[in-house]
Short mmCIF file of C-alpha atoms in Angstrom, two decimals:
data_model
loop_
_atom_site.label_atom_id
_atom_site.label_comp_id
_atom_site.label_asym_id
_atom_site.label_seq_id
_atom_site.Cartn_x
_atom_site.Cartn_y
_atom_site.Cartn_z
CA UNK A 1 169.85 -20.01 158.61
CA UNK A 2 172.05 -17.45 156.88
CA UNK A 3 175.42 -17.00 158.50
CA UNK A 4 178.64 -15.17 157.82
CA UNK A 5 181.51 -17.33 156.60
CA UNK A 6 184.49 -18.03 158.80
CA UNK A 7 186.53 -15.52 156.84
CA UNK A 8 184.23 -12.74 158.04
CA UNK A 9 184.00 -9.35 156.44
CA UNK A 10 187.67 -8.67 157.19
CA UNK A 11 188.95 -10.08 153.93
CA UNK A 12 192.43 -11.53 153.60
CA UNK A 13 193.32 -8.98 150.95
CA UNK A 14 191.88 -5.50 150.76
CA UNK A 15 189.74 -4.95 147.71
CA UNK A 16 190.15 -6.52 144.30
CA UNK A 17 193.64 -5.87 143.00
CA UNK A 18 193.00 -7.90 139.87
CA UNK A 19 190.58 -5.43 138.29
CA UNK A 20 191.81 -5.86 134.70
CA UNK A 21 192.47 -9.61 134.58
CA UNK A 22 189.12 -10.43 132.98
CA UNK A 23 187.93 -7.32 131.22
CA UNK A 24 184.33 -8.40 130.74
CA UNK A 25 183.85 -9.03 134.50
CA UNK A 26 186.13 -6.20 135.69
CA UNK A 27 188.45 -8.83 137.17
CA UNK A 28 185.79 -10.39 139.38
CA UNK A 29 186.26 -14.18 139.37
CA UNK A 30 183.56 -16.47 138.03
CA UNK A 31 182.12 -19.34 140.07
CA UNK A 32 179.85 -22.28 139.44
CA UNK A 33 176.20 -22.52 140.39
CA UNK A 34 174.37 -25.79 140.97
CA UNK A 35 173.53 -26.97 137.46
CA UNK A 36 170.64 -29.06 138.75
CA UNK A 37 169.01 -26.02 140.34
CA UNK A 38 170.17 -22.98 138.35
CA UNK A 39 167.12 -20.96 139.36
CA UNK A 40 167.69 -21.45 143.08
CA UNK A 41 170.44 -18.86 143.41
CA UNK A 42 170.15 -15.18 144.26
CA UNK A 43 170.55 -12.82 141.30
CA UNK A 44 171.37 -9.16 141.80
CA UNK A 45 168.84 -7.32 139.60
CA UNK A 46 169.33 -3.64 138.78
CA UNK A 47 166.37 -1.55 137.60
CA UNK A 48 166.72 0.23 134.27
CA UNK A 49 164.70 3.40 133.68
CA UNK A 50 164.54 5.91 130.82
CA UNK A 51 164.15 9.11 132.82
CA UNK A 52 166.87 11.21 134.47
CA UNK A 53 169.97 11.01 132.24
CA UNK A 54 168.31 8.94 129.56
CA UNK A 55 169.63 6.02 127.60
CA UNK A 56 173.06 7.24 126.51
CA UNK A 57 174.10 9.90 128.98
CA UNK A 58 175.52 7.88 131.85
CA UNK A 59 174.53 8.31 135.47
CA UNK A 60 171.04 7.60 136.64
CA UNK A 61 170.19 3.92 136.59
CA UNK A 62 173.70 2.88 135.53
CA UNK A 63 175.70 4.66 138.26
CA UNK A 64 178.41 2.38 139.72
CA UNK A 65 177.55 -0.28 137.13
CA UNK A 66 178.78 -2.97 136.62
CA UNK A 67 181.47 -3.02 139.32
CA UNK A 68 179.13 -2.60 142.28
CA UNK A 69 176.81 -5.38 141.11
CA UNK A 70 179.67 -7.77 140.38
CA UNK A 71 181.54 -7.01 143.60
CA UNK A 72 178.46 -7.29 145.77
CA UNK A 73 177.50 -10.62 144.21
CA UNK A 74 181.02 -11.93 144.88
CA UNK A 75 181.09 -10.81 148.50
CA UNK A 76 177.57 -12.10 149.18
CA UNK A 77 178.70 -15.49 147.84
CA UNK A 78 181.89 -15.45 149.93
CA UNK A 79 180.54 -14.11 153.20
CA UNK A 80 177.19 -15.87 153.60
CA UNK A 81 175.62 -19.23 152.90
CA UNK A 82 173.40 -17.70 150.21
CA UNK A 83 173.91 -19.32 146.81
CA UNK A 84 174.56 -16.45 144.40
CA UNK A 85 174.40 -16.15 140.63
CA UNK A 86 177.74 -14.63 139.54
CA UNK A 87 176.02 -12.76 136.71
CA UNK A 88 173.88 -9.78 137.80
CA UNK A 89 171.14 -8.63 135.46
CA UNK A 90 169.43 -5.41 134.34
CA UNK A 91 165.64 -5.45 134.36
CA UNK A 92 162.78 -3.18 133.39
CA UNK A 93 159.89 -2.87 135.81
CA UNK A 94 157.58 -3.89 132.98
CA UNK A 95 159.45 -7.10 132.13
CA UNK A 96 157.18 -10.14 132.09
CA UNK A 97 159.67 -12.11 134.19
CA UNK A 98 160.16 -9.42 136.86
CA UNK A 99 158.77 -11.75 139.52
CA UNK A 100 161.72 -14.09 138.92
CA UNK A 101 163.82 -11.58 140.88
CA UNK A 102 162.68 -11.16 144.52
CA UNK A 103 165.21 -8.33 145.05
CA UNK A 104 165.56 -5.20 142.91
CA UNK A 105 168.18 -2.46 143.20
CA UNK A 106 167.44 1.09 142.03
CA UNK A 107 169.98 3.89 142.18
CA UNK A 108 170.02 7.71 141.90
CA UNK A 109 166.26 8.32 141.79
CA UNK A 110 166.57 12.08 142.26
CA UNK A 111 165.28 12.75 138.75
CA UNK A 112 163.30 9.56 138.26
CA UNK A 113 159.86 9.70 136.65
CA UNK A 114 157.89 6.45 136.43
CA UNK A 115 155.73 5.75 133.41
CA UNK A 116 152.15 4.72 134.15
CA UNK A 117 153.03 1.16 133.15
CA UNK A 118 155.95 1.15 135.62
CA UNK A 119 153.69 2.44 138.40
CA UNK A 120 151.28 -0.45 137.88
CA UNK A 121 154.05 -3.03 137.51
CA UNK A 122 156.01 -1.94 140.60
CA UNK A 123 152.90 -1.92 142.79
CA UNK A 124 151.98 -5.43 141.69
CA UNK A 125 155.57 -6.67 142.12
CA UNK A 126 155.83 -5.36 145.68
CA UNK A 127 152.43 -6.59 146.84
CA UNK A 128 153.19 -9.99 145.32
CA UNK A 129 156.19 -10.32 147.64
CA UNK A 130 158.96 -8.43 145.87
CA UNK A 131 161.49 -6.10 147.50
CA UNK A 132 162.94 -2.85 146.11
CA UNK A 133 166.10 -1.25 147.51
CA UNK A 134 166.70 2.40 146.57
CA UNK A 135 170.21 3.81 147.03
CA UNK A 136 172.56 6.77 146.40
CA UNK A 137 170.69 10.04 146.45
CA UNK A 138 171.25 13.10 148.60
CA UNK A 139 169.33 16.10 149.86
CA UNK A 140 165.75 17.20 150.28
CA UNK A 141 165.03 17.93 146.63
CA UNK A 142 166.03 14.46 145.43
CA UNK A 143 164.09 12.80 148.25
CA UNK A 144 160.98 14.83 147.50
CA UNK A 145 161.10 13.65 143.89
CA UNK A 146 161.33 10.00 144.93
CA UNK A 147 158.57 10.43 147.51
CA UNK A 148 156.30 11.93 144.85
CA UNK A 149 156.93 9.01 142.47
CA UNK A 150 156.43 6.42 145.21
CA UNK A 151 153.15 8.07 146.18
CA UNK A 152 151.97 7.34 142.65
CA UNK A 153 152.80 3.67 143.24
CA UNK A 154 151.50 3.50 146.83
CA UNK A 155 148.89 6.26 147.24
CA UNK A 156 147.60 4.64 150.43
CA UNK A 157 150.87 4.45 152.38
CA UNK A 158 153.83 6.68 153.24
CA UNK A 159 157.54 5.96 153.81
CA UNK A 160 158.60 6.05 157.47
CA UNK A 161 161.98 6.13 159.19
CA UNK A 162 163.04 2.59 160.14
CA UNK A 163 164.29 2.47 163.75
CA UNK A 164 167.77 1.18 164.44
CA UNK A 165 166.37 -1.71 166.48
CA UNK A 166 164.59 -3.16 163.41
CA UNK A 167 165.87 -6.59 162.41
CA UNK A 168 167.13 -5.35 159.05
CA UNK A 169 170.01 -3.68 160.89
CA UNK A 170 170.91 -6.80 162.88
CA UNK A 171 169.94 -10.02 161.07
CA UNK A 172 173.48 -10.92 159.96
CA UNK A 173 175.69 -8.01 160.96
CA UNK A 174 174.88 -6.10 164.12
CA UNK A 175 174.90 -2.48 162.98
CA UNK A 176 175.56 -0.08 165.86
CA UNK A 177 174.46 2.93 163.82
CA UNK A 178 172.76 3.68 160.54
CA UNK A 179 175.71 3.66 158.14
CA UNK A 180 176.59 6.60 155.93
CA UNK A 181 178.82 5.89 152.93
CA UNK A 182 180.03 8.80 150.79
CA UNK A 183 181.29 8.50 147.24
CA UNK A 184 185.00 7.82 147.15
CA UNK A 185 186.94 11.05 147.45
CA UNK A 186 184.07 12.87 149.19
CA UNK A 187 185.05 11.91 152.74
CA UNK A 188 187.52 13.95 154.73
CA UNK A 189 188.14 13.88 158.46
CA UNK A 190 184.85 13.19 160.21
CA UNK A 191 182.76 14.37 157.23
CA UNK A 192 181.02 11.44 155.52
CA UNK A 193 178.31 13.22 153.57
CA UNK A 194 177.96 14.93 150.22
CA UNK A 195 176.79 18.47 149.48
CA UNK A 196 173.92 19.19 147.10
CA UNK A 197 172.87 22.28 145.19
CA UNK A 198 169.72 22.75 147.26
CA UNK A 199 171.72 23.47 150.40
CA UNK A 200 170.21 20.59 152.38
CA UNK A 201 171.75 19.30 155.57
CA UNK A 202 172.83 15.86 154.34
CA UNK A 203 174.86 14.90 157.40
CA UNK A 204 172.25 12.43 158.68
CA UNK A 205 171.61 9.18 156.76
CA UNK A 206 168.00 8.08 156.55
CA UNK A 207 166.69 4.57 156.06
CA UNK A 208 162.99 4.66 155.28
CA UNK A 209 160.54 1.94 154.34
CA UNK A 210 157.15 1.25 152.84
CA UNK A 211 155.50 -1.87 154.22
CA UNK A 212 152.62 -4.12 153.24
CA UNK A 213 149.62 -4.96 155.42
CA UNK A 214 151.71 -7.51 157.35
CA UNK A 215 154.49 -5.00 158.09
CA UNK A 216 156.86 -6.64 155.61
CA UNK A 217 159.20 -4.09 154.08
CA UNK A 218 158.46 -3.81 150.37
CA UNK A 219 160.59 -0.73 149.61
CA UNK A 220 163.76 0.14 151.55
CA UNK A 221 165.09 3.62 150.90
CA UNK A 222 168.74 4.45 151.64
CA UNK A 223 168.91 8.26 151.60
CA UNK A 224 171.95 10.49 152.21
CA UNK A 225 174.24 7.52 151.70
CA UNK A 226 175.86 5.64 148.81
CA UNK A 227 176.21 1.95 149.64
CA UNK A 228 176.81 1.19 145.97
CA UNK A 229 180.03 3.20 145.90
CA UNK A 230 181.31 1.17 148.84
CA UNK A 231 180.81 -1.92 146.68
CA UNK A 232 182.05 -0.47 143.41
CA UNK A 233 185.24 1.19 144.68
CA UNK A 234 186.46 -1.48 147.07
CA UNK A 235 189.72 -2.06 145.18
CA UNK A 236 190.73 1.55 144.61
CA UNK A 237 191.73 2.93 148.01
CA UNK A 238 192.68 0.87 151.04
CA UNK A 239 191.51 3.42 153.61
CA UNK A 240 188.14 3.83 151.89
CA UNK A 241 187.81 0.05 151.63
CA UNK A 242 188.48 -0.57 155.31
CA UNK A 243 186.40 2.32 156.64
CA UNK A 244 183.40 2.25 154.30
CA UNK A 245 183.29 -1.02 152.33
CA UNK A 246 184.18 -3.36 155.19
CA UNK A 247 182.48 -1.60 158.09
CA UNK A 248 179.40 -0.18 156.38
CA UNK A 249 178.53 -0.87 152.75
CA UNK A 250 178.88 -4.65 152.66
CA UNK A 251 177.40 -5.39 156.10
CA UNK A 252 174.37 -3.18 155.44
CA UNK A 253 173.91 -4.55 151.92
CA UNK A 254 174.10 -8.13 153.13
CA UNK A 255 171.58 -7.39 155.88
CA UNK A 256 169.18 -5.87 153.34
CA UNK A 257 169.40 -8.83 150.96
CA UNK A 258 169.05 -11.29 153.82
CA UNK A 259 165.87 -9.56 154.96
CA UNK A 260 164.50 -9.51 151.41
CA UNK A 261 165.20 -13.20 150.87
CA UNK A 262 163.76 -14.35 154.19
CA UNK A 263 160.56 -12.31 154.13
#
């Protein structure tokens, strides 16, 4: 049974104030994994893709990297009984060892275009038991692009809005609402959403899913929200940390991973 540690999500110190202590890990401390069972720990796996900004332009697949991946791995290790690999990885959908990672994280898919090989590989991965989380994209235009690409992968099934009473919102942390996390600096007053060029109403976060024939979620889509920024920026602003990292980004992320690892 996965449980929250006694420390809870309210951490003793806000954020990571030791960002530059170990430059290669952005100040995130290292920890040991069981050397007898090195493959039995959860590894945060981020999906690399060529489209959108391309290899050298920043953004796209690498948004919030590596801080969000490192921070989330640390907090998952601290706050649950899950054994976590301290070293997140970057994977291609066509990697031969993709099935070694039961959880994949994909970010900013608003301009994503899958290759035919990626379409085949992702479909096989998901139907073989894998789980894909998609995060950090805003507005109708970006969603329509993702929906088009996912229809290539799953032509026989459509994403649907996941109701708040679904277990993914309650399995570790009891979420009272579907959380919306803006990029740091984008929140003011009661406004927690980001504007887009297409003029969409982005004030409502959407959590959509694609399921297999047994109703297991294979793809979980976090739209009009940016959980990854809540992980990445936890040590930069105390108010943002307490309002968005502690209350929303980490609890929702931990719930998602817990669902993926127990289904």
